[in-house]
mmCIF file of C-alpha atoms in Angstrom:
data_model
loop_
_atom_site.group_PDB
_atom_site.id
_atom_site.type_symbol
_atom_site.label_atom_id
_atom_site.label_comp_id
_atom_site.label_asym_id
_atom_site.label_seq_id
_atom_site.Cartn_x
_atom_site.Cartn_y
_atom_site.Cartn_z
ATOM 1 C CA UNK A 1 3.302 9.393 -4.503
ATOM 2 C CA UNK A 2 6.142 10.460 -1.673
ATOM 3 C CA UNK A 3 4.614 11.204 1.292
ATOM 4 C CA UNK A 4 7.694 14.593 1.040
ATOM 5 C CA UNK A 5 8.596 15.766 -2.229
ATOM 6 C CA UNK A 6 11.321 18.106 -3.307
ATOM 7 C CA UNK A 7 11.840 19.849 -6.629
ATOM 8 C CA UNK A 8 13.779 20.507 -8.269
ATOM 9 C CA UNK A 9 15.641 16.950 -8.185
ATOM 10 C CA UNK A 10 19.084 18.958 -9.349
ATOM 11 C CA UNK A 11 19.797 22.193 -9.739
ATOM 12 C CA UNK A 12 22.743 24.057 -11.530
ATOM 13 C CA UNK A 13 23.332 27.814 -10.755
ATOM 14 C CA UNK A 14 26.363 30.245 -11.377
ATOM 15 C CA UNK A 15 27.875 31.726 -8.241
ATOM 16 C CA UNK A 16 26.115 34.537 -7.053
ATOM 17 C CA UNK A 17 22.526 33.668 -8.123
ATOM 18 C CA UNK A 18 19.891 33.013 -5.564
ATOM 19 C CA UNK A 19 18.857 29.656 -4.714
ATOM 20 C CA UNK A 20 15.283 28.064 -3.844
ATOM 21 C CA UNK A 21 14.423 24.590 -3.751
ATOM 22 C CA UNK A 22 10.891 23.638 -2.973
ATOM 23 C CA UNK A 23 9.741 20.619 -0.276
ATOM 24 C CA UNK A 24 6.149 19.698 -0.105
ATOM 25 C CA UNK A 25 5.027 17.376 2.229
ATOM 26 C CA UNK A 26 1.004 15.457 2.364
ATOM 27 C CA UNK A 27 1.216 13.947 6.097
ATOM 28 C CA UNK A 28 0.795 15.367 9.518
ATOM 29 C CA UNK A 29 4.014 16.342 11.156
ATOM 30 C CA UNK A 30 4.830 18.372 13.559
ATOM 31 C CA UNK A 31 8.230 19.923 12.211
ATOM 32 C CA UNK A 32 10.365 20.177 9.068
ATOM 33 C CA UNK A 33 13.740 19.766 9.167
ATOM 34 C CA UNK A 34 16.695 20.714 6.281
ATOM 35 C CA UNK A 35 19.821 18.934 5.659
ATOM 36 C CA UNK A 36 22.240 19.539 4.140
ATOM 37 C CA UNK A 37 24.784 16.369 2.985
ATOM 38 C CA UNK A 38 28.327 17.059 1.029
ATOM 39 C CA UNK A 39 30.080 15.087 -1.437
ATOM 40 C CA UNK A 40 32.276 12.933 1.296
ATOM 41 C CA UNK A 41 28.740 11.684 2.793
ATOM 42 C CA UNK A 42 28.705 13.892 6.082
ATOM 43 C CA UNK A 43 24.799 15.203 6.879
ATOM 44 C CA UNK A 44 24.578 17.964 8.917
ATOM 45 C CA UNK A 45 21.328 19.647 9.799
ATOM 46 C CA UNK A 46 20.628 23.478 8.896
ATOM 47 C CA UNK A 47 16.979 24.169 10.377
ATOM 48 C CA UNK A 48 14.194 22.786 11.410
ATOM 49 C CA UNK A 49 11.173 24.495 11.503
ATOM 50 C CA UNK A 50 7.588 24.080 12.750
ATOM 51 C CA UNK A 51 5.949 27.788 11.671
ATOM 52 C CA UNK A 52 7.688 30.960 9.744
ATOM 53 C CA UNK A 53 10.925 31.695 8.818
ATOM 54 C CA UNK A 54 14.807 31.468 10.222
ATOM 55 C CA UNK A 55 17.473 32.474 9.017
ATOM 56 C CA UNK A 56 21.105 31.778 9.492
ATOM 57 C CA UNK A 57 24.009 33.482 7.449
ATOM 58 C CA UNK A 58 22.963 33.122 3.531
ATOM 59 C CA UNK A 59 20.319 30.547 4.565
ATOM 60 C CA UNK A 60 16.820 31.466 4.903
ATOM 61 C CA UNK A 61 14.509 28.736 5.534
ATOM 62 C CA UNK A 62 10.279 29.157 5.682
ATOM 63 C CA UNK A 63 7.093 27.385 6.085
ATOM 64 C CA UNK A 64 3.709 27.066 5.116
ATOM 65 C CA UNK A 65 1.762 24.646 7.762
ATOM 66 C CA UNK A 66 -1.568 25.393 5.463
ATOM 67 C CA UNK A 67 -0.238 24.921 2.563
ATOM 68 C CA UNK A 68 2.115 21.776 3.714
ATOM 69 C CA UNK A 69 5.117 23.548 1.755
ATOM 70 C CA UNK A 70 8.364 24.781 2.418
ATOM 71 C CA UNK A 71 11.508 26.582 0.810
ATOM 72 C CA UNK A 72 15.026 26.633 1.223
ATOM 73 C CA UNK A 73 16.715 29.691 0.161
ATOM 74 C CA UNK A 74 20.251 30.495 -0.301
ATOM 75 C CA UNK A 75 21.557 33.952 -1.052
ATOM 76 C CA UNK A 76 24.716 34.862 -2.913
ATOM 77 C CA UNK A 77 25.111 31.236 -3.668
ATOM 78 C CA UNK A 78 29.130 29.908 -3.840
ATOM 79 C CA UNK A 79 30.544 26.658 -5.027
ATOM 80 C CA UNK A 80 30.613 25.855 -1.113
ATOM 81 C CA UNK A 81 27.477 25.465 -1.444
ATOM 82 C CA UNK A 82 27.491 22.736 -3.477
ATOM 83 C CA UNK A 83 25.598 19.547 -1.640
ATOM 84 C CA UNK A 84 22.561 17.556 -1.126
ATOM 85 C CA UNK A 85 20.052 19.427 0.219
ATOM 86 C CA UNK A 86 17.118 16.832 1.846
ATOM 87 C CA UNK A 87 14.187 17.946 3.462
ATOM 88 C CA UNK A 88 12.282 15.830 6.180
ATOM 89 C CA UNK A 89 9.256 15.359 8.259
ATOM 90 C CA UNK A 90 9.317 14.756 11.650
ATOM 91 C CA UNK A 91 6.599 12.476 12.725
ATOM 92 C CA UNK A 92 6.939 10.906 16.497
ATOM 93 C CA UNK A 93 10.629 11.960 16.254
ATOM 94 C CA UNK A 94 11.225 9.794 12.845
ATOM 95 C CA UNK A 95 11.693 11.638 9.417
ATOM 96 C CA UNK A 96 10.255 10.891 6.706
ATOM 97 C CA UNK A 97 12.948 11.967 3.998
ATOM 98 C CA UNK A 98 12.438 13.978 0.635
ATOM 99 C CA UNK A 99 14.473 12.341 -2.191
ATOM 100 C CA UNK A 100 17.053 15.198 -1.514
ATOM 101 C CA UNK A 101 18.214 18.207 -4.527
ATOM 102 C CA UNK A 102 21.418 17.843 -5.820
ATOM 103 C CA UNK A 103 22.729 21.345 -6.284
ATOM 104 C CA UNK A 104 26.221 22.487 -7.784
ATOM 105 C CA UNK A 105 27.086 26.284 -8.570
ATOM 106 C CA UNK A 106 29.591 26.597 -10.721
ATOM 107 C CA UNK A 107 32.331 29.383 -10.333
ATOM 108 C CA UNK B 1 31.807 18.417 21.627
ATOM 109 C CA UNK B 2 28.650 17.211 21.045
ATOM 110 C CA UNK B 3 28.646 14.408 18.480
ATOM 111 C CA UNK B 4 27.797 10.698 17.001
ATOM 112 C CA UNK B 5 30.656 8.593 15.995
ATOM 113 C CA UNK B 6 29.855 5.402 13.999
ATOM 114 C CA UNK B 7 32.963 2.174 13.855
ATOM 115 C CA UNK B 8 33.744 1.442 11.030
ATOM 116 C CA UNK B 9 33.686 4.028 8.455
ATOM 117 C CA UNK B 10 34.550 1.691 5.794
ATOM 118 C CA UNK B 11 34.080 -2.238 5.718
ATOM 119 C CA UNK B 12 34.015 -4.637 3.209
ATOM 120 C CA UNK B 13 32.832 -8.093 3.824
ATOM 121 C CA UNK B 14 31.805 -11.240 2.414
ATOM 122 C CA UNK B 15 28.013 -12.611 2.494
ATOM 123 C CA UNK B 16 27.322 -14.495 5.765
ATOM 124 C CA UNK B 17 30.248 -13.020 7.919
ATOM 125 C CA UNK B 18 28.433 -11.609 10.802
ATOM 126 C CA UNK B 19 29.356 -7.752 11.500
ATOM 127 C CA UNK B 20 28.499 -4.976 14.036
ATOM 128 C CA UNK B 21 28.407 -1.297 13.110
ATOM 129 C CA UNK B 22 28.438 0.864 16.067
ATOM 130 C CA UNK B 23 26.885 3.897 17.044
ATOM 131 C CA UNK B 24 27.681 6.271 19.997
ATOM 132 C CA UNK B 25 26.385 9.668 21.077
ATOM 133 C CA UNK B 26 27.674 12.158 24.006
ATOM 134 C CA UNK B 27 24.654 14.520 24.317
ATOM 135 C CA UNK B 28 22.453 12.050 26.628
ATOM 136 C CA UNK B 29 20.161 11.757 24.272
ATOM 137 C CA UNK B 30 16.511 9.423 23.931
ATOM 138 C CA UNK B 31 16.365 9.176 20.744
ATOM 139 C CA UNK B 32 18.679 7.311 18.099
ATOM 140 C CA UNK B 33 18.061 5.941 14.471
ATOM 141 C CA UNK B 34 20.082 4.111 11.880
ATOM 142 C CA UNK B 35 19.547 4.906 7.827
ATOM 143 C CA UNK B 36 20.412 3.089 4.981
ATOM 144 C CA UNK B 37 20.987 5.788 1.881
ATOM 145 C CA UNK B 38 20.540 3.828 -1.673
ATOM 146 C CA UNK B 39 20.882 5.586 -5.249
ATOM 147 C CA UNK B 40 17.719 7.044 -5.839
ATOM 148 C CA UNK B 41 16.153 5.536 -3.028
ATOM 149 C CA UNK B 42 16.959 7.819 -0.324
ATOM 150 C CA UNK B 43 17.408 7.458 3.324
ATOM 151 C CA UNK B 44 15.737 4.772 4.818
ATOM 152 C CA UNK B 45 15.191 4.195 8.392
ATOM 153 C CA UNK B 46 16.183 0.468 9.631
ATOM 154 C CA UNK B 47 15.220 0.807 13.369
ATOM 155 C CA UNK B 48 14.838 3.556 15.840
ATOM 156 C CA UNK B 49 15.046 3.215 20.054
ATOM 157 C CA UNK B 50 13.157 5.800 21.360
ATOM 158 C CA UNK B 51 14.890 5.400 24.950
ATOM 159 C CA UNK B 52 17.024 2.478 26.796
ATOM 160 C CA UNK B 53 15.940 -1.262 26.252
ATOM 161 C CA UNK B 54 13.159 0.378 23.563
ATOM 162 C CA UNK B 55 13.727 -0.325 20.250
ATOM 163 C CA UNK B 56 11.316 -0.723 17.037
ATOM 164 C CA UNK B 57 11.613 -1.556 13.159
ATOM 165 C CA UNK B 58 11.782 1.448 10.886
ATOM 166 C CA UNK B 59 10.635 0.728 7.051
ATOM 167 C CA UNK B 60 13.487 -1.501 6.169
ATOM 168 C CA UNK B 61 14.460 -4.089 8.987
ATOM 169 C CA UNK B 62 15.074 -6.768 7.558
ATOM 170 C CA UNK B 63 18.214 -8.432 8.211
ATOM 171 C CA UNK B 64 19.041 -5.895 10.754
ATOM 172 C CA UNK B 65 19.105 -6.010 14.627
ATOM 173 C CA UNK B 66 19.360 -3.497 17.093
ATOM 174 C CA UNK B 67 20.542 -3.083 20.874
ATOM 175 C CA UNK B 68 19.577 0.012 22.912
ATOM 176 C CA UNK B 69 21.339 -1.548 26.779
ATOM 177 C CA UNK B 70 22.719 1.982 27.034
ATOM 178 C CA UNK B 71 21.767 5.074 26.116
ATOM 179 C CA UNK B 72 24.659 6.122 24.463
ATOM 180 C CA UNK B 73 25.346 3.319 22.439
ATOM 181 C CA UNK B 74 23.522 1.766 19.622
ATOM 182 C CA UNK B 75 24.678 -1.079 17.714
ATOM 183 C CA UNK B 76 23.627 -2.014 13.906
ATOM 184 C CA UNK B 77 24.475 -5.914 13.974
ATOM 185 C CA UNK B 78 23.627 -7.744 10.781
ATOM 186 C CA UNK B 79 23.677 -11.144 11.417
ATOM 187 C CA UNK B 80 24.093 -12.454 8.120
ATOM 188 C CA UNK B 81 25.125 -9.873 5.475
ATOM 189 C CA UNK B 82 24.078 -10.204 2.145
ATOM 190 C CA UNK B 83 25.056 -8.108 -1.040
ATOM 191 C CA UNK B 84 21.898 -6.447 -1.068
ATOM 192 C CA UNK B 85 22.712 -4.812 2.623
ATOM 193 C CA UNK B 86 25.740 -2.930 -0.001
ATOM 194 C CA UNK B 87 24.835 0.736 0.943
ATOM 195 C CA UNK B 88 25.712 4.022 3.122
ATOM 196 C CA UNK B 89 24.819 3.726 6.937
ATOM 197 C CA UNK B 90 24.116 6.651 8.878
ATOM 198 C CA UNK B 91 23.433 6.548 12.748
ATOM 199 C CA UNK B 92 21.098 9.880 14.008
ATOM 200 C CA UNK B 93 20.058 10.716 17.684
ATOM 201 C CA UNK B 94 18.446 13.515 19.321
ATOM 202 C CA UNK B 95 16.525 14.415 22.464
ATOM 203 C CA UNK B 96 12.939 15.190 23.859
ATOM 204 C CA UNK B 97 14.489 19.000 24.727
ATOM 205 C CA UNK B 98 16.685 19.864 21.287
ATOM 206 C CA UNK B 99 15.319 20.472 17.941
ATOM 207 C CA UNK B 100 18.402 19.375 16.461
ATOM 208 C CA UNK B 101 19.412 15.650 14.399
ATOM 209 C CA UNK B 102 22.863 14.767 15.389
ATOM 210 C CA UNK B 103 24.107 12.759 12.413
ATOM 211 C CA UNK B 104 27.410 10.107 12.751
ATOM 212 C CA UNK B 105 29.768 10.242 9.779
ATOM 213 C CA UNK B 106 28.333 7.432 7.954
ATOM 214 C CA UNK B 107 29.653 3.920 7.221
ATOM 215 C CA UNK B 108 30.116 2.621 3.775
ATOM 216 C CA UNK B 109 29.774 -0.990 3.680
ATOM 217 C CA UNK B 110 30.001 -3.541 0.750
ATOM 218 C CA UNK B 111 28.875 -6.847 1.207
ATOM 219 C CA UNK B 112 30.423 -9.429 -1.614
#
């Protein structure tokens, strides 16, 4: 079993519809961070967290510390928004990586 | 602008040619990393310096060495490439005061 686990492992969505993917994590860490990776390769990071919610345009990222889960939403989803999406534990400033959720929306 | 270049971006090479892949940050950062990202396997840390002149193996070091004689520079050497060290290369750094992984561009390398 992965230590971080995302679901779903792809996701296809018409433009417009809102977007959650799920990351569940079973180790101690002291922050979760999303990513976000494009079709040329490039990862850039979009939030990391260590309690609650934040926010940033469409994005809304939370966390659950009890319940070792988190969610990445995305709201009035566009085909920009197509990517990787990877979430990952920070442990003693090394991630431990999710297998990532391959998400398209389609015009 | 704050960022993490990585030299090459592409390189192909034959098995036992001896390469360097380097890494450089501008933010003064501690903390740097290099990834291997495999088909269904992930990202996969190869090493990690937590600071100058202290380095340590990640899950996947094998094959790999590291440098840390700077701060802002850290090299992936692989001394002796072999086909299965074919993947995407990503170089990461942050620091003890930012929340934030800085990410290089990646380098795709193919090892015949």
């Amino acid at each position: 079993k992965n230590e971080v686990e995302q679901s779903p492992q792809n996701l296809t969505a018409q433009e417009g519809e809102f977007i959650t993917i799920n990351c569940s994590y079973s180790v101690g860490i002291s922050a979760l961070h999303w990513l976000q990776q494009h079709p040329g390769g490039g990862i850039v990071s979009l939030f990391m967290l260590s309690s609650g919610k934040k926010k940033h345009g469409r994005l809304i990222a939370t966390i659950n510390i009890q319940e070792k889960h988190s969610s990445l939403h995305i709201t009035a989803s566009h085909p920009r928004d197509s990517a990787v999406y990877i979430c990952a534990g920070n442990s003693n400033y090394q991630l431990i990586w999710g297998a990532g959720t391959k998400l398209i929306i389609k015009p | 602008e704050a960022q993490v270049t990585q030299n090459p971006r592409y390189l192909i090479t034959v098995t036992g040619k001896k390469l360097t892949v380097t890494c450089s940050q501008n933010m003064n950062h501690e903390y740097m990393s290099w990834y291997r990202q495999d088909p269904g396997l992930g990202l996969r840390q190869i090493y990690y310096s937590m600071n100058v002149e202290v380095t340590d193996k990640g899950d996947v070091p094998e094959g790999y060495k590291v440098s840390r004689k700077e701060k802002r520079n850290f090299p992936l050497i692989l001394e002796s490439p072999s086909p299965n060290q074919t993947s995407l290369y990503f170089c990461a750094s942050t620091g003890y005061s930012t929340d934030t992984q800085y990410f290089g561009p990646g380098t795709r390398l193919t090892v015949l």
